[in-house]
Amino acid sequence: MLDEHILKEMKLSFQLTEQRELASGRRKPEKPQHPPAVPKKKVISKVASNPAKISETMIQKAQMESPKKSKKNKTAGAKRPLSNNVSNPDSSPSQKRLKKDNTLPKKNPVNKSSNVAAKKSAATSKSAKLPIPKVHSINELAPKKTKVKTPNKTKEASLSKKHKVNGNKSSMKVVQNGKVVEIIGTAAETSDIEMNSLDDWSEEDDYLIESDSENDVVEEIDETFLKDPKIFKVKCKGPEYKLSDILPPFEHDEYQPLLLDGDGSGTVRKIKVFKSAQEETDSDEDDIDYEPEDSDDFGSEEFDSEESDSEDTSSADYDSDGDFYSEYSDMEDVSDSDSEEFGSDIFDTDDLDSTYEPPDIEGFFDHPPVGMQREPLIIEEIFDDPPVEKKQERIEQSSVMDIVVKNLSSVPPKKESEVAIETEENDEVSLPEVVTPEKENYLQPSDVPFYRNPQANPTELSVFENSLKSNHVLAVIKEDLEVYGTLVLTLLCGQISVNGYRARRQEAITIYSPKGLNWVSISPTKTKKPVKDEVNWEELNKNFTRAQLDRIKTSFQRQTNAIVLLHRNTSAQQLVDTFGKHMAQNVFPLVNSSNRPFGQSETLLHCLIQSSDQSRTLQVPQVWNKLQMHATSRIIVAGGKGVGKSSLLRYLINRNLGQFPSMLLIDLDIGQPEIFVPQTISCTVIDEPLLGPGFLYNRQPEHAIVVGHTNIVLCAEQYARAVIQLVQNIQNDAKYSNIPWLINTMGYNKGFGIELMALLVDRIRPTDLVQIASPIPINNFDSVLDRNSLSQIKPIIYSAEEFKINEIPKYTLHKLISAVPAREKGTWSLSAKDMRYSNLLARLSSCLTGNAKSLTDCQPLGVSLESLKILHPTSKNYSREELIRGMEANVVYLCHHGAGLPQCLGIGVVRAIDYERKELYLVPAMPLQKMSLVDCLILGGEQSLPQGFLRDQGQGVSSSVPFVFILDDSKSSKSIQQIYHRAPAFLGVPANQRN
Amino acid sequence: MAVAKKEKFEAKKKSPEKGKQQKAKVVPVTPPPNVKQRTVVTPWRDTLEFNTTYKWLFGKSNTPATWRQALSKIRIWCLRRGSLCPAAVLATSVLVQAHLEDQEGSAKIQDTYASAFTRFYNFMSSIIQGHNMSSMYETAKELGLQSFIVDLRHLCAHGQELPPVEVLRNTSNHCLEWLRTYYWLPHMETMSNLDAGKLHRKDKLKFEKAVTDLLEIYDLTLECHIKGAEKLKAISKLKSSGEFNKIRVYSSSKKAKTSKEILSAVLGDLSALVKKESSSMKDLLDIYTKCLLKMKYFLGVGLEIDDNEDVIIAATQGLFRLLAVQGYIEKVFLALVQLSENQNESEQRRLGASYWAKKMLETFGMLFRMKRMYKAELDLNDKLKPADFATLNTDKISKTMRSLLVHSNADLSVTLIFGDNPKKSRSLIFDRDFIMQRVDAFSNYSAPILKGLLPLADPPYTKTQIEDLTKLCDAQLEEFYEEEAMEEDSSSEESNNLDRLERFLEQAAQSKEHTSDWGVWKLDKHTDWPKCALGVLPWAQ
């Protein structure tokens, strides 16, 4: 009875599948693919085992039906494969596998003789049956292999070596069995299995090929239904074959359970058919389509990546939902900048892809052991004390742990406590290495605003006095303070250090401390020598009362405190307003609260100030202070993404400005430049400290060249030529020869990153190279950037004569460990996309001169189009007319086209174009004095006018508004989103910390 | 050749049928009026540009030439918006490009179609695909594409053999038609050009209207009050029926019987309205200030003073106190200054703004002197009671404050009396850079403001400097009037004045040269630029 019922259901499901195939029209074009003769032969060779499997499968279905009826949920069905997989590590199943493999050769001779007879009676119908179980068996094998891999991470290195030796798909089988054998510890069995596994894999390859043609299988199934009576005939013959193949009693008993296990998995697959025929069809299609794709992309890494993707997907489900919800909330709250916020989040992953190419399998497997070998070397070179080594390792572990936390939007309470413990350990460990004393950090309650610091000790508060007449603030700084906003500080007495810069007396320094980065800290430093009282108290008395000054004097301790005068940064008003208008996040603060310790002072300064617990400010490892700088130093700072290159760069500048009044910053980062605009490289003479992001100072470079894109792959040659010319310009100018150079590089460390680095080193000829290593392997170069390694690089991309490397010079290599602290959960930080956007906002705010509040209020400069050269930096497919129309209401680079590549002087916004008069009207975002040099406009890359500037026109606008529409919120009008999924293993997360 | 002709003939036959079917489907799918909308920035300038491109792509008379025009336009769109160009537009361009090469008889047309097909599907699926890894079949289903498109895409991307050219050709025709109905038609039917007024958000427009209505009543009532009309009967004689009805309705709702009471009620409503919206609206202050400067009588009252300035000051003091309590005094002052310097504004408005800015400066000076005296007293007497300058915004003034007022040398009857913001006390002094900006925009309208700013400079000018600069301003003002009578160019006047001031201030390094050489560039002097949106020419409206 049960058998008949199952058969009926099978018929119905296959009929439904057939109907859908006919409806889709795929059956017709694939018919010609059926005739190939080779698959038939191999299919026929499997006839002998078919009857047994069919009968066993039928029995299994009957057994499985009862639990299905009792538990009508998918969970029960899903658990069964897991239970089978769990049993794999046991010794008995592995032994059974061995014997199964051993019996294969014996069957073949007997089967051959019986095949001849079978062909005559029912060749076609028998061949139709065979592919079904094999297809399932292939799917069954995959999860087993992946599961076995997981607990044996330490053996991956040795196993990967075997993989290299074999060099084909069958090696995975070897690896799979090798693990099993190693568990048993028998060498002889290994060789036997290898011999057999080669045969097995070649057979399975054939089935993989066959499974690609789905209709072929369907067609054969169809024939089976038409010749239903013959199934029983085959069934009758089954026992006869078994009798002729009787094995020893022990082996025979073990053989049956193996079949049961294999068929059991298959049964689970087939049961799914009866739950929903449509679902089954979709599922099959997905599986069949997915595997070839993986094999094409990853080769023999197929199963590993499949598992990883699955895990990543399961965790990503929750994450992406949360992200989407938060994005949606943001869109509702600040709809003026919807697209920018949304685009910012989406294209953040694009930044990862633009700098990190998927590594070769060889490199991927080699990296962990090489990294492990390097770590002791690095520690030995930098630190001599063993305790420091241990602490350093802890830092790395905690960093990795935090990375895991990043991937989870929701963490169970236990894990949160673990994270807290790790964070505390991190703080303790870093104590001896941080220059400024560090306090213990506690996780803050979620209801406290992100910038508040409720743990401040009242007895150590600094003293702030607010002027009655002016908007100045006089302060005695007794502790480390951190700043959120922008202000101008003048040191009057004592000593302070601001992000490494020792302020001079009576020197006004400007601080920019935006949200999303480390706060800028103001730290009083001890002075050994008694300092004379040089404060001009009479001058201060004009703005402050005598009582206020007396309070300042009494609280000031000469050797430990500092007296500073603070002003609001009024020159940055346009910049702050621009950020407030076009940035979703409050990058600069809205000073509303009056319940803070320095509330009145904060109101005057329009900047938040609080005592610092060192958790959100720049943490300087001791090794940074050991980097020496000379007048002829040429220091390259290199490293992957997010290792702290910019922080180190600013610190070196700030710390050495006392010794060298000016130094040259050569910025070769096209994605997140420090001073100038994205998609360019530049050099700038720095004679003032960078207390915050450099681009907020809106400084003008000495030389700059437009490269054309933020993705190095799309402008590799343009970038190299630009660098070569820029370096030549610098080297030919005598005024740069006797000042130190600091070279900022991009974080492109995979792909041809090391090849590019070799080219840079050859042309720049540095004296020092600082390589910062990240705890995440993907964010590191594949090798140490020493002279020997770079000399052996054989160029692939830069193979032209103009990029030939003459000789890698001698330089001192400094290998540092990344000092970037773990980011707090839920804390917003400036992504690469946000950084570029902020850079553009800062530049465009310089357009607003006089009383202008928006671009439309600015008076434009006119020019005849015929007097301009108009270029696209990376493409020659655009006509001049297209470029002209493309720059309408857009951002363009303003350049001078002299000898060599065009020199970029700044950017501007094309206000409008008069096509009849052939005139262009521009609002420049650079000093007007240099406009006389501009004779060339460059348009291209990712740079375009932020949408907020088009949506929020000036108050006085009364005309029609082009380029802006109110449309239905549908997906059809969305732009291309490049979202990349990366498995945790790819990002360097240890196996035991994956989800 | 015969086979090719047959295929083309069949393609032509099929396309009209598909078009009809698609058109039938589009009609019932019209979106309901309550669908959510959002403001988007597009690469195309206006509906004409979009519709023209649509016609070039899908018009009945389209040819390879029109397709090339459309592709060129799409390239321009990519230049304008970079990676934000709509995916459907890019998908259309890759398919059309393949068709063009097909018609030109390319030998590698199969590869071209395969590449176009892969890019087409990748582009369109990206707008559906999120961080959830969903099946391509599900994505196609959500897009409304047939599932065999996914199969073809896989074959084009990964297959050892490419599909036949005929299959690719027919399917790309199908996909182009799908793009037309999925993207181009709905947008063409719903898109319309925007005017500046429609660009603002609804809540901002609502707030602006509420403020405008209140201030309109304030303006009307202010005029009546200053002209001596106190009760509704007297007001009705001065105002037209429409204006009177507005006042009457408002006064009855507030139970206000006199013009003074109406003014107070308006200020109360204003305070509540701003307080309600201040936490959620970013540019509330800009809207608020803009509405304030739209009060016609308020701006013009300074031009009609005839021995009743004390009445004007008394009547408007409440408004300025409200601004002080709200913390908007500085911003409103800045707006008045900018209005007086704006050459695009009418003379009457500029003079009115100049008057009120001058009056505010008098109060700023008064406060400055009061605080200076208070500081001097504190230096002499530490036990002096603390003074809260915010109390000047109320009618209850302490003895200390009253004494400071009396000694501030201000004529209290014609001086606005307001103080600091209660929570954010801030001295109303101005940077030298701010003053230099006023020098750059020197005119007869802004000259009184410049003179009033000199004592409030930070860091302060010396007494001698202030006297000299004041004389200089007066002299320049006289010369300005004389030269204006002689009809000479005012820019040279400004330059001359600028040179003298710069020489005296010894800030030559910070000077801004209006007449410096900018190479091929020159400053456009058309005065209507602020009225034009980005991309619009003043003379092209």
mmCIF file of N, CA and C in Angstrom, chain A residues 50-83:
data_model
loop_
_atom_site.group_PDB
_atom_site.id
_atom_site.type_symbol
_atom_site.label_atom_id
_atom_site.label_comp_id
_atom_site.label_asym_id
_atom_site.label_seq_id
_atom_site.Cartn_x
_atom_site.Cartn_y
_atom_site.Cartn_z
ATOM 1 N N ASN A 50 22.164 -0.553 -9.232
ATOM 2 C CA ASN A 50 20.900 0.166 -9.227
ATOM 3 C C ASN A 50 19.776 -0.580 -8.514
ATOM 4 N N PRO A 51 19.523 -1.852 -8.799
ATOM 5 C CA PRO A 51 18.386 -2.525 -8.163
ATOM 6 C C PRO A 51 18.454 -2.496 -6.654
ATOM 7 N N ALA A 52 19.618 -2.723 -6.135
ATOM 8 C CA ALA A 52 19.736 -2.724 -4.675
ATOM 9 C C ALA A 52 19.380 -1.362 -4.106
ATOM 10 N N LYS A 53 19.881 -0.314 -4.732
ATOM 11 C CA LYS A 53 19.625 1.026 -4.206
ATOM 12 C C LYS A 53 18.158 1.362 -4.303
ATOM 13 N N ILE A 54 17.544 0.962 -5.411
ATOM 14 C CA ILE A 54 16.129 1.284 -5.562
ATOM 15 C C ILE A 54 15.327 0.622 -4.465
ATOM 16 N N SER A 55 15.593 -0.631 -4.228
ATOM 17 C CA SER A 55 14.815 -1.335 -3.210
ATOM 18 C C SER A 55 15.082 -0.742 -1.842
ATOM 19 N N GLU A 56 16.339 -0.437 -1.588
ATOM 20 C CA GLU A 56 16.661 0.154 -0.293
ATOM 21 C C GLU A 56 15.985 1.509 -0.123
ATOM 22 N N THR A 57 15.982 2.245 -1.203
ATOM 23 C CA THR A 57 15.366 3.566 -1.129
ATOM 24 C C THR A 57 13.893 3.464 -0.816
ATOM 25 N N MET A 58 13.245 2.505 -1.402
ATOM 26 C CA MET A 58 11.821 2.349 -1.139
ATOM 27 C C MET A 58 11.576 2.050 0.325
ATOM 28 N N ILE A 59 12.415 1.178 0.866
ATOM 29 C CA ILE A 59 12.255 0.840 2.279
ATOM 30 C C ILE A 59 12.465 2.076 3.136
ATOM 31 N N GLN A 60 13.493 2.824 2.803
ATOM 32 C CA GLN A 60 13.790 4.016 3.598
ATOM 33 C C GLN A 60 12.647 5.010 3.560
ATOM 34 N N LYS A 61 12.026 5.132 2.414
ATOM 35 C CA LYS A 61 10.913 6.077 2.323
ATOM 36 C C LYS A 61 9.814 5.668 3.272
ATOM 37 N N ALA A 62 9.520 4.352 3.300
ATOM 38 C CA ALA A 62 8.468 3.886 4.194
ATOM 39 C C ALA A 62 8.807 4.207 5.632
ATOM 40 N N GLN A 63 10.058 3.985 5.997
ATOM 41 C CA GLN A 63 10.451 4.257 7.376
ATOM 42 C C GLN A 63 10.382 5.744 7.694
ATOM 43 N N MET A 64 10.774 6.545 6.752
ATOM 44 C CA MET A 64 10.831 7.982 7.016
ATOM 45 C C MET A 64 9.455 8.604 7.052
ATOM 46 N N GLU A 65 8.498 7.977 6.425
ATOM 47 C CA GLU A 65 7.172 8.581 6.367
ATOM 48 C C GLU A 65 6.553 8.703 7.739
ATOM 49 N N SER A 66 6.781 7.719 8.584
ATOM 50 C CA SER A 66 6.136 7.754 9.893
ATOM 51 C C SER A 66 6.576 8.964 10.709
ATOM 52 N N PRO A 67 7.851 9.274 10.828
ATOM 53 C CA PRO A 67 8.196 10.500 11.564
ATOM 54 C C PRO A 67 7.675 11.748 10.881
ATOM 55 N N LYS A 68 7.573 11.714 9.580
ATOM 56 C CA LYS A 68 7.066 12.885 8.869
ATOM 57 C C LYS A 68 5.638 13.158 9.274
ATOM 58 N N LYS A 69 4.844 12.085 9.362
ATOM 59 C CA LYS A 69 3.438 12.282 9.700
ATOM 60 C C LYS A 69 3.277 12.738 11.138
ATOM 61 N N SER A 70 4.117 12.185 11.998
ATOM 62 C CA SER A 70 3.976 12.547 13.412
ATOM 63 C C SER A 70 4.432 13.978 13.657
ATOM 64 N N LYS A 71 5.471 14.418 12.958
ATOM 65 C CA LYS A 71 5.981 15.784 13.140
ATOM 66 C C LYS A 71 5.850 16.521 11.815
ATOM 67 N N LYS A 72 4.879 17.389 11.752
ATOM 68 C CA LYS A 72 4.642 18.078 10.483
ATOM 69 C C LYS A 72 5.383 19.411 10.469
ATOM 70 N N ASN A 73 6.694 19.330 10.573
ATOM 71 C CA ASN A 73 7.470 20.555 10.459
ATOM 72 C C ASN A 73 8.775 20.249 9.749
ATOM 73 N N LYS A 74 9.372 21.252 9.204
ATOM 74 C CA LYS A 74 10.603 21.067 8.459
ATOM 75 C C LYS A 74 11.796 20.870 9.363
ATOM 76 N N THR A 75 11.690 21.326 10.580
ATOM 77 C CA THR A 75 12.833 21.225 11.475
ATOM 78 C C THR A 75 13.241 19.782 11.673
ATOM 79 N N ALA A 76 12.256 18.919 11.835
ATOM 80 C CA ALA A 76 12.575 17.509 12.043
ATOM 81 C C ALA A 76 13.322 16.958 10.847
ATOM 82 N N GLY A 77 12.827 17.303 9.660
ATOM 83 C CA GLY A 77 13.498 16.832 8.465
ATOM 84 C C GLY A 77 14.897 17.391 8.346
ATOM 85 N N ALA A 78 15.057 18.639 8.719
ATOM 86 C CA ALA A 78 16.368 19.260 8.598
ATOM 87 C C ALA A 78 17.358 18.670 9.578
ATOM 88 N N LYS A 79 16.866 18.238 10.719
ATOM 89 C CA LYS A 79 17.787 17.735 11.732
ATOM 90 C C LYS A 79 18.413 16.422 11.318
ATOM 91 N N ARG A 80 17.695 15.613 10.558
ATOM 92 C CA ARG A 80 18.212 14.288 10.257
ATOM 93 C C ARG A 80 19.536 14.321 9.524
ATOM 94 N N PRO A 81 19.682 15.127 8.495
ATOM 95 C CA PRO A 81 21.021 15.170 7.877
ATOM 96 C C PRO A 81 22.090 15.585 8.871
ATOM 97 N N LEU A 82 21.771 16.484 9.764
ATOM 98 C CA LEU A 82 22.771 16.921 10.734
ATOM 99 C C LEU A 82 23.201 15.751 11.603
ATOM 100 N N SER A 83 22.228 14.954 12.011
ATOM 101 C CA SER A 83 22.586 13.822 12.862
ATOM 102 C C SER A 83 23.499 12.868 12.102
#
